[in-house]
Coordinates of C-alpha atoms in Angstrom, one line a residue:
M21 CA 108.7 93.2 51.8
A22 CA 105.7 95.5 52.8
P23 CA 103.0 96.0 50.1
G24 CA 103.0 99.8 50.3
L25 CA 103.8 102.3 47.5
L26 CA 107.2 104.3 49.1
G27 CA 109.3 101.3 50.1
G28 CA 107.0 98.5 49.2
V29 CA 106.1 95.7 46.5
A30 CA 103.5 98.5 44.9
G31 CA 106.1 101.0 44.5
I32 CA 108.5 98.6 42.8
A33 CA 105.7 97.5 40.4
W34 CA 104.6 101.3 39.8
A35 CA 108.2 102.4 39.0
H36 CA 108.8 99.3 36.4
S37 CA 105.5 100.1 34.7
Q38 CA 106.5 103.8 34.4
V39 CA 109.6 103.1 33.0
L40 CA 108.3 100.5 30.4
D41 CA 105.8 103.3 29.5
A42 CA 108.5 105.8 29.1
L43 CA 110.4 103.5 26.8
G44 CA 107.6 102.6 24.8
E45 CA 107.8 99.1 25.6
A46 CA 104.8 96.7 26.1
E47 CA 104.3 94.6 29.2
T48 CA 104.1 91.0 28.6
E49 CA 100.6 89.7 29.6
D50 CA 101.9 88.0 32.7
S51 CA 104.5 90.8 33.7
Y52 CA 102.5 91.7 36.7
E53 CA 99.9 89.1 36.9
V54 CA 101.3 87.8 40.5
I55 CA 101.7 91.0 41.9
D56 CA 98.5 92.1 40.9
R57 CA 96.5 89.1 42.1
T58 CA 98.5 89.5 45.2
M59 CA 97.4 93.1 45.8
V60 CA 93.8 92.5 45.3
D61 CA 93.8 89.5 47.8
Y62 CA 95.6 91.8 50.1
L63 CA 93.1 94.5 49.8
T64 CA 90.1 92.2 50.0
R65 CA 91.2 89.9 52.5
G66 CA 94.6 91.2 54.0
P67 CA 95.1 92.2 57.7
S68 CA 92.5 94.7 59.1
G69 CA 95.5 96.8 60.3
I70 CA 96.5 98.4 57.1
G71 CA 96.6 102.0 57.0
F72 CA 94.8 104.3 54.4
D73 CA 97.8 106.7 53.7
L74 CA 99.9 107.2 50.6
V75 CA 103.2 106.2 51.9
D76 CA 102.4 102.9 53.4
G77 CA 98.6 102.3 53.0
L78 CA 95.5 101.9 50.8
V79 CA 96.1 105.4 48.7
G80 CA 99.6 104.4 48.0
I81 CA 98.4 101.0 46.5
G82 CA 95.6 102.5 44.8
I83 CA 98.3 104.9 43.1
Y84 CA 99.9 101.6 41.5
G85 CA 96.0 100.8 40.8
I86 CA 95.8 104.0 38.8
Q87 CA 98.6 103.0 36.6
R88 CA 97.2 99.5 36.0
A89 CA 93.7 100.9 35.3
R90 CA 95.2 103.0 32.6
Q91 CA 96.7 99.8 31.0
G92 CA 93.1 98.2 31.3
R93 CA 93.5 96.5 34.6
R94 CA 91.0 97.9 37.0
E95 CA 90.9 95.3 39.7
I96 CA 93.5 96.7 42.0
L97 CA 92.3 100.5 41.9
A98 CA 88.4 99.2 42.5
A99 CA 89.7 97.0 45.5
A100 CA 91.6 100.0 47.0
V101 CA 88.6 102.3 46.6
A102 CA 86.3 99.9 48.3
A103 CA 88.8 99.4 51.2
L104 CA 88.9 103.1 51.7
A105 CA 85.2 103.2 51.8
R106 CA 85.1 100.4 54.4
Q107 CA 87.6 102.3 56.6
S108 CA 85.7 105.7 56.6
I109 CA 84.0 106.9 59.5
A110 CA 81.2 109.4 59.8
V111 CA 82.2 112.5 61.7
P112 CA 80.3 115.7 60.6
P113 CA 80.0 117.4 58.4
G114 CA 81.2 114.3 56.1
R115 CA 83.4 111.2 56.5
T116 CA 87.1 110.9 57.2
W117 CA 89.6 108.4 58.3
F118 CA 91.4 108.0 61.6
T119 CA 94.8 107.1 62.6
P120 CA 95.1 105.1 65.9
P121 CA 98.0 105.7 68.1
G122 CA 99.7 102.4 67.2
A123 CA 100.1 103.6 63.7
M124 CA 101.6 106.9 64.7
P125 CA 105.3 107.7 65.1
T126 CA 106.7 108.0 68.7
H127 CA 106.9 111.7 68.8
Q128 CA 103.6 112.2 67.4
R129 CA 102.0 110.0 70.0
L130 CA 103.5 112.2 72.8
E131 CA 101.4 115.1 71.6
A132 CA 98.2 113.1 70.5
P133 CA 98.3 110.0 72.6
R134 CA 94.8 108.7 71.5
G135 CA 95.3 109.2 67.9
Y136 CA 94.2 111.9 65.3
F137 CA 92.9 112.9 62.0
N138 CA 96.2 113.4 59.9
L139 CA 95.9 116.5 57.7
G140 CA 99.3 115.9 55.5
L141 CA 99.1 114.6 52.2
A142 CA 102.2 111.9 52.9
H143 CA 100.3 110.1 55.9
G144 CA 96.8 111.8 55.8
I145 CA 93.2 112.5 54.8
P146 CA 94.0 114.9 51.6
A147 CA 95.4 112.3 49.8
V148 CA 91.9 110.3 49.6
P149 CA 89.8 112.6 47.9
A150 CA 92.8 113.1 45.3
L151 CA 92.9 109.4 44.6
L152 CA 89.0 109.0 44.4
G153 CA 88.9 111.9 42.0
Q154 CA 91.2 110.0 39.7
A155 CA 89.6 106.7 40.2
L156 CA 86.0 108.2 39.3
A157 CA 87.4 110.1 36.2
L158 CA 88.8 106.5 35.2
G159 CA 85.0 105.2 35.6
I160 CA 85.7 103.2 38.6
G161 CA 82.8 103.8 41.2
G162 CA 79.6 105.2 41.0
E163 CA 77.3 107.4 43.1
P164 CA 78.5 105.8 46.4
E165 CA 82.1 106.9 45.5
R166 CA 81.1 110.4 44.4
R167 CA 79.2 110.7 47.6
L168 CA 82.3 109.5 49.4
Y169 CA 84.5 112.0 47.7
R170 CA 82.0 115.1 48.6
E171 CA 81.9 114.0 52.1
A172 CA 85.5 113.5 52.4
V173 CA 86.1 117.1 50.9
A174 CA 83.6 118.5 53.3
W175 CA 85.1 117.1 56.3
L176 CA 88.6 118.2 55.3
L177 CA 87.6 121.8 54.3
A178 CA 85.9 122.1 57.5
Q179 CA 89.2 121.6 59.5
R180 CA 90.5 125.0 58.3
N181 CA 91.7 127.2 60.9
P182 CA 90.0 130.6 61.9
E183 CA 90.4 133.5 59.1
G184 CA 93.5 135.5 60.3
D185 CA 95.6 132.4 61.3
A186 CA 98.9 132.2 59.8
A187 CA 98.1 128.6 58.5
A188 CA 94.8 127.5 57.2
F189 CA 95.6 124.1 58.2
G190 CA 97.7 122.4 60.9
S191 CA 99.4 118.9 61.0
W192 CA 96.6 117.0 62.6
V193 CA 93.6 117.2 64.3
A194 CA 93.7 114.8 67.7
K195 CA 91.3 113.2 69.9
D196 CA 90.9 115.1 73.3
E197 CA 92.6 112.9 75.9
T198 CA 89.5 113.1 78.2
D199 CA 86.5 113.3 75.6
D200 CA 85.9 111.3 72.8
Q201 CA 83.5 113.8 71.0
R202 CA 86.1 116.6 71.4
Q203 CA 88.9 117.3 69.1
V204 CA 91.9 119.3 69.4
R205 CA 93.5 121.1 66.8
R206 CA 97.2 121.3 66.4
Q207 CA 98.0 125.0 66.0
E208 CA 101.1 126.2 64.1
R209 CA 102.7 128.4 62.0
L210 CA 102.5 128.5 58.2
R211 CA 104.4 125.6 56.8
V212 CA 105.1 124.9 53.0
A213 CA 105.9 121.5 52.1
W214 CA 104.7 118.5 50.2
C215 CA 104.1 116.2 53.4
Y216 CA 102.2 118.9 55.5
G217 CA 100.8 122.4 55.4
D218 CA 98.4 124.4 53.2
I219 CA 100.1 123.6 50.1
S220 CA 99.9 119.9 50.9
V221 CA 96.2 120.0 51.3
G222 CA 95.6 122.6 48.2
V223 CA 97.6 120.4 45.8
A224 CA 95.6 117.2 46.8
L225 CA 92.3 118.9 46.8
L226 CA 93.3 120.5 43.2
G227 CA 93.8 117.3 41.7
G228 CA 90.9 115.5 42.8
A229 CA 88.8 118.6 42.0
R230 CA 90.0 118.8 38.6
A231 CA 89.4 115.1 37.9
M232 CA 86.0 115.7 39.0
N233 CA 85.2 119.2 37.6
D234 CA 84.5 120.2 41.0
H235 CA 84.9 124.0 40.4
E236 CA 84.0 125.0 44.1
T237 CA 86.6 122.7 45.5
E238 CA 89.2 123.9 43.0
T239 CA 88.6 127.4 44.1
A240 CA 89.4 126.8 47.7
A241 CA 92.3 124.6 46.7
L242 CA 93.9 127.3 44.7
E243 CA 93.4 129.9 47.4
L244 CA 95.4 127.5 49.9
C245 CA 98.2 127.3 47.3
R246 CA 98.2 131.0 46.7
K247 CA 98.5 131.4 50.3
S248 CA 101.6 129.3 50.4
A249 CA 103.1 131.2 47.4
R250 CA 102.7 134.3 49.3
C251 CA 105.0 132.9 52.4
P252 CA 108.6 134.2 52.4
V253 CA 110.9 131.3 51.7
A254 CA 112.8 132.0 54.7
E255 CA 109.6 131.4 56.7
A256 CA 108.5 128.2 55.0
G257 CA 110.1 125.8 57.7
M258 CA 112.5 124.0 55.7
T259 CA 115.7 122.6 56.8
D260 CA 117.3 121.0 53.6
A261 CA 116.5 120.5 49.8
C262 CA 114.5 117.2 50.1
L263 CA 111.2 116.7 48.1
C264 CA 109.4 115.7 51.3
H265 CA 109.6 118.8 53.2
G266 CA 112.6 120.7 51.6
A267 CA 113.3 123.2 48.8
A268 CA 113.1 121.1 45.9
G269 CA 109.9 119.7 46.8
N270 CA 108.4 123.3 47.0
A271 CA 110.0 124.2 43.8
H272 CA 108.4 121.3 42.2
L273 CA 104.9 122.0 43.6
F274 CA 104.9 125.4 42.5
H275 CA 106.2 124.5 39.0
R276 CA 103.5 122.2 38.9
L277 CA 100.9 124.7 39.8
Y278 CA 102.2 127.4 37.2
H279 CA 102.0 124.9 34.4
C280 CA 98.5 123.9 35.1
T281 CA 97.2 127.5 35.9
C282 CA 99.7 130.0 34.2
E283 CA 99.5 132.2 37.3
P284 CA 102.8 134.4 37.6
A285 CA 103.0 134.0 41.5
F286 CA 103.3 130.3 41.0
A287 CA 106.2 130.7 38.7
A288 CA 107.8 133.3 41.0
A289 CA 107.4 130.9 44.0
A290 CA 109.1 128.0 41.8
E291 CA 112.0 130.1 41.0
A292 CA 112.5 131.4 44.7
Y293 CA 112.5 127.6 46.0
L294 CA 114.7 126.6 42.9
L295 CA 117.4 129.0 44.0
Q296 CA 116.9 127.9 47.6
T297 CA 117.4 124.4 46.5
M298 CA 120.9 125.2 44.7
A299 CA 121.8 127.4 47.8
C300 CA 121.5 123.9 49.9
Q301 CA 124.5 122.3 47.9
D302 CA 127.2 121.4 50.1
S303 CA 130.7 121.5 48.3
A304 CA 132.2 119.2 50.9
Q305 CA 129.7 116.3 50.1
E306 CA 131.4 114.4 47.4
G307 CA 129.4 112.8 44.9
T308 CA 125.7 114.1 45.6
G309 CA 126.6 117.6 46.5
F310 CA 123.8 117.6 49.1
R311 CA 123.4 116.5 52.8
F312 CA 120.0 116.1 54.3
W313 CA 118.6 116.5 57.9
L314 CA 118.1 112.8 59.0
P315 CA 118.6 112.6 62.8
R316 CA 118.7 109.0 63.9
H317 CA 117.3 110.1 67.3
E318 CA 116.6 113.3 69.1
D319 CA 120.1 113.8 70.6
D320 CA 121.9 112.8 67.3
P321 CA 125.0 114.8 67.4
D322 CA 125.4 114.7 63.7
P323 CA 122.0 114.6 62.0
W324 CA 123.3 115.8 58.6
R325 CA 124.1 113.1 56.3
P326 CA 123.7 111.8 52.5
D327 CA 120.9 110.1 51.3
A328 CA 120.0 108.7 47.8
G329 CA 116.1 108.3 48.3
L330 CA 113.4 109.9 46.6
L331 CA 111.2 111.6 49.3
N332 CA 114.5 112.5 51.6
G333 CA 117.4 112.3 49.3
T334 CA 119.3 113.3 45.8
T335 CA 116.9 111.3 43.7
G336 CA 113.9 113.6 44.5
V337 CA 116.1 116.6 44.2
G338 CA 117.4 115.7 40.8
L339 CA 113.9 114.5 39.7
A340 CA 112.6 118.1 40.6
L341 CA 115.5 120.0 39.1
L342 CA 115.0 118.0 35.9
G343 CA 111.7 119.3 35.7
F344 CA 112.9 123.0 35.2
L345 CA 115.1 121.7 32.3
D346 CA 112.5 119.9 30.3
K347 CA 109.2 121.6 28.9
R348 CA 107.4 118.2 28.8
E349 CA 105.2 117.2 31.5
P350 CA 107.0 115.4 34.3
L351 CA 105.8 111.5 34.3
W352 CA 107.3 110.5 37.8
D353 CA 105.3 112.6 40.1
G354 CA 102.0 110.6 40.0
C355 CA 103.4 108.6 43.0
L356 CA 103.2 112.0 45.2
L357 CA 99.8 112.7 43.9
T358 CA 101.2 116.0 42.5
D359 CA 100.3 115.3 38.7
L360 CA 97.7 117.8 38.5
P361 CA 95.5 117.7 35.2
G362 CA 96.1 120.7 32.8
W363 CA 99.9 120.9 32.1
R364 CA 100.4 123.7 29.4

């Protein structure tokens, strides 16, 4: 099994630890000893090809490390932060993380055959300052890590599209096919989703900024989120109700934002996406009530199918809906780096 968070060992351990915490049950001394030791070894001496992202890579393992650090075991998070520092590269005006062609999906390689700098929370750079902010708030790292956080934020904010463009951020910045020193921005319409888009970048930066008491970055992050809240639901680029890039995910993001800012615009957006989530129900789908856009290939004649998963299925939809029924802060969304400080 892969080591990563969403679909790997780190995710299973994270979920198990969360359940025990929710039930008020203490782990035995050796509950995670083998996993923790394996993770530290992997992060310090593992294959050089491990990615940096949240879904499969270093950030995702670091999220499990955050959970363990809160329980007094700091080694995994410290090792993940150190590995992210080693993978970072200097690109003015800061430092960033590059995704080579071999680590990209086929359809993205067709658009960026020489690799890219991914600007989404799921597979890209916004997740890094979010993780670094939480790590530093837990006392892991010092001035080099604070500098890395600042440099990551500086590079990311420098990728904003010109004022007046529909979207502040595209999905990625690609290497030019003929010139290593030149980068090509992927221009696109405004997209509202956890995985890519302005709110994806905004929520990630907001989480890191609040952990760091970084008011300047918090201001920029909130403006990105407000821009997304102003986007009509019909223009948000959704196809289904899933957590990753659908209506339930957006409902959850804006619900979180409202509870940490008390801004009415976020409450209104949360309600609009909640209604859109319910409108996605399929009465013909027995059991779950939802089908999701999950094409197996480009010419799939029937891309709509049921799925029980967290990111692309009914588990994620159900968790998002439960958040509207319970006034308590959700415990589960730290795995998405959307557990914004300041719930009220």
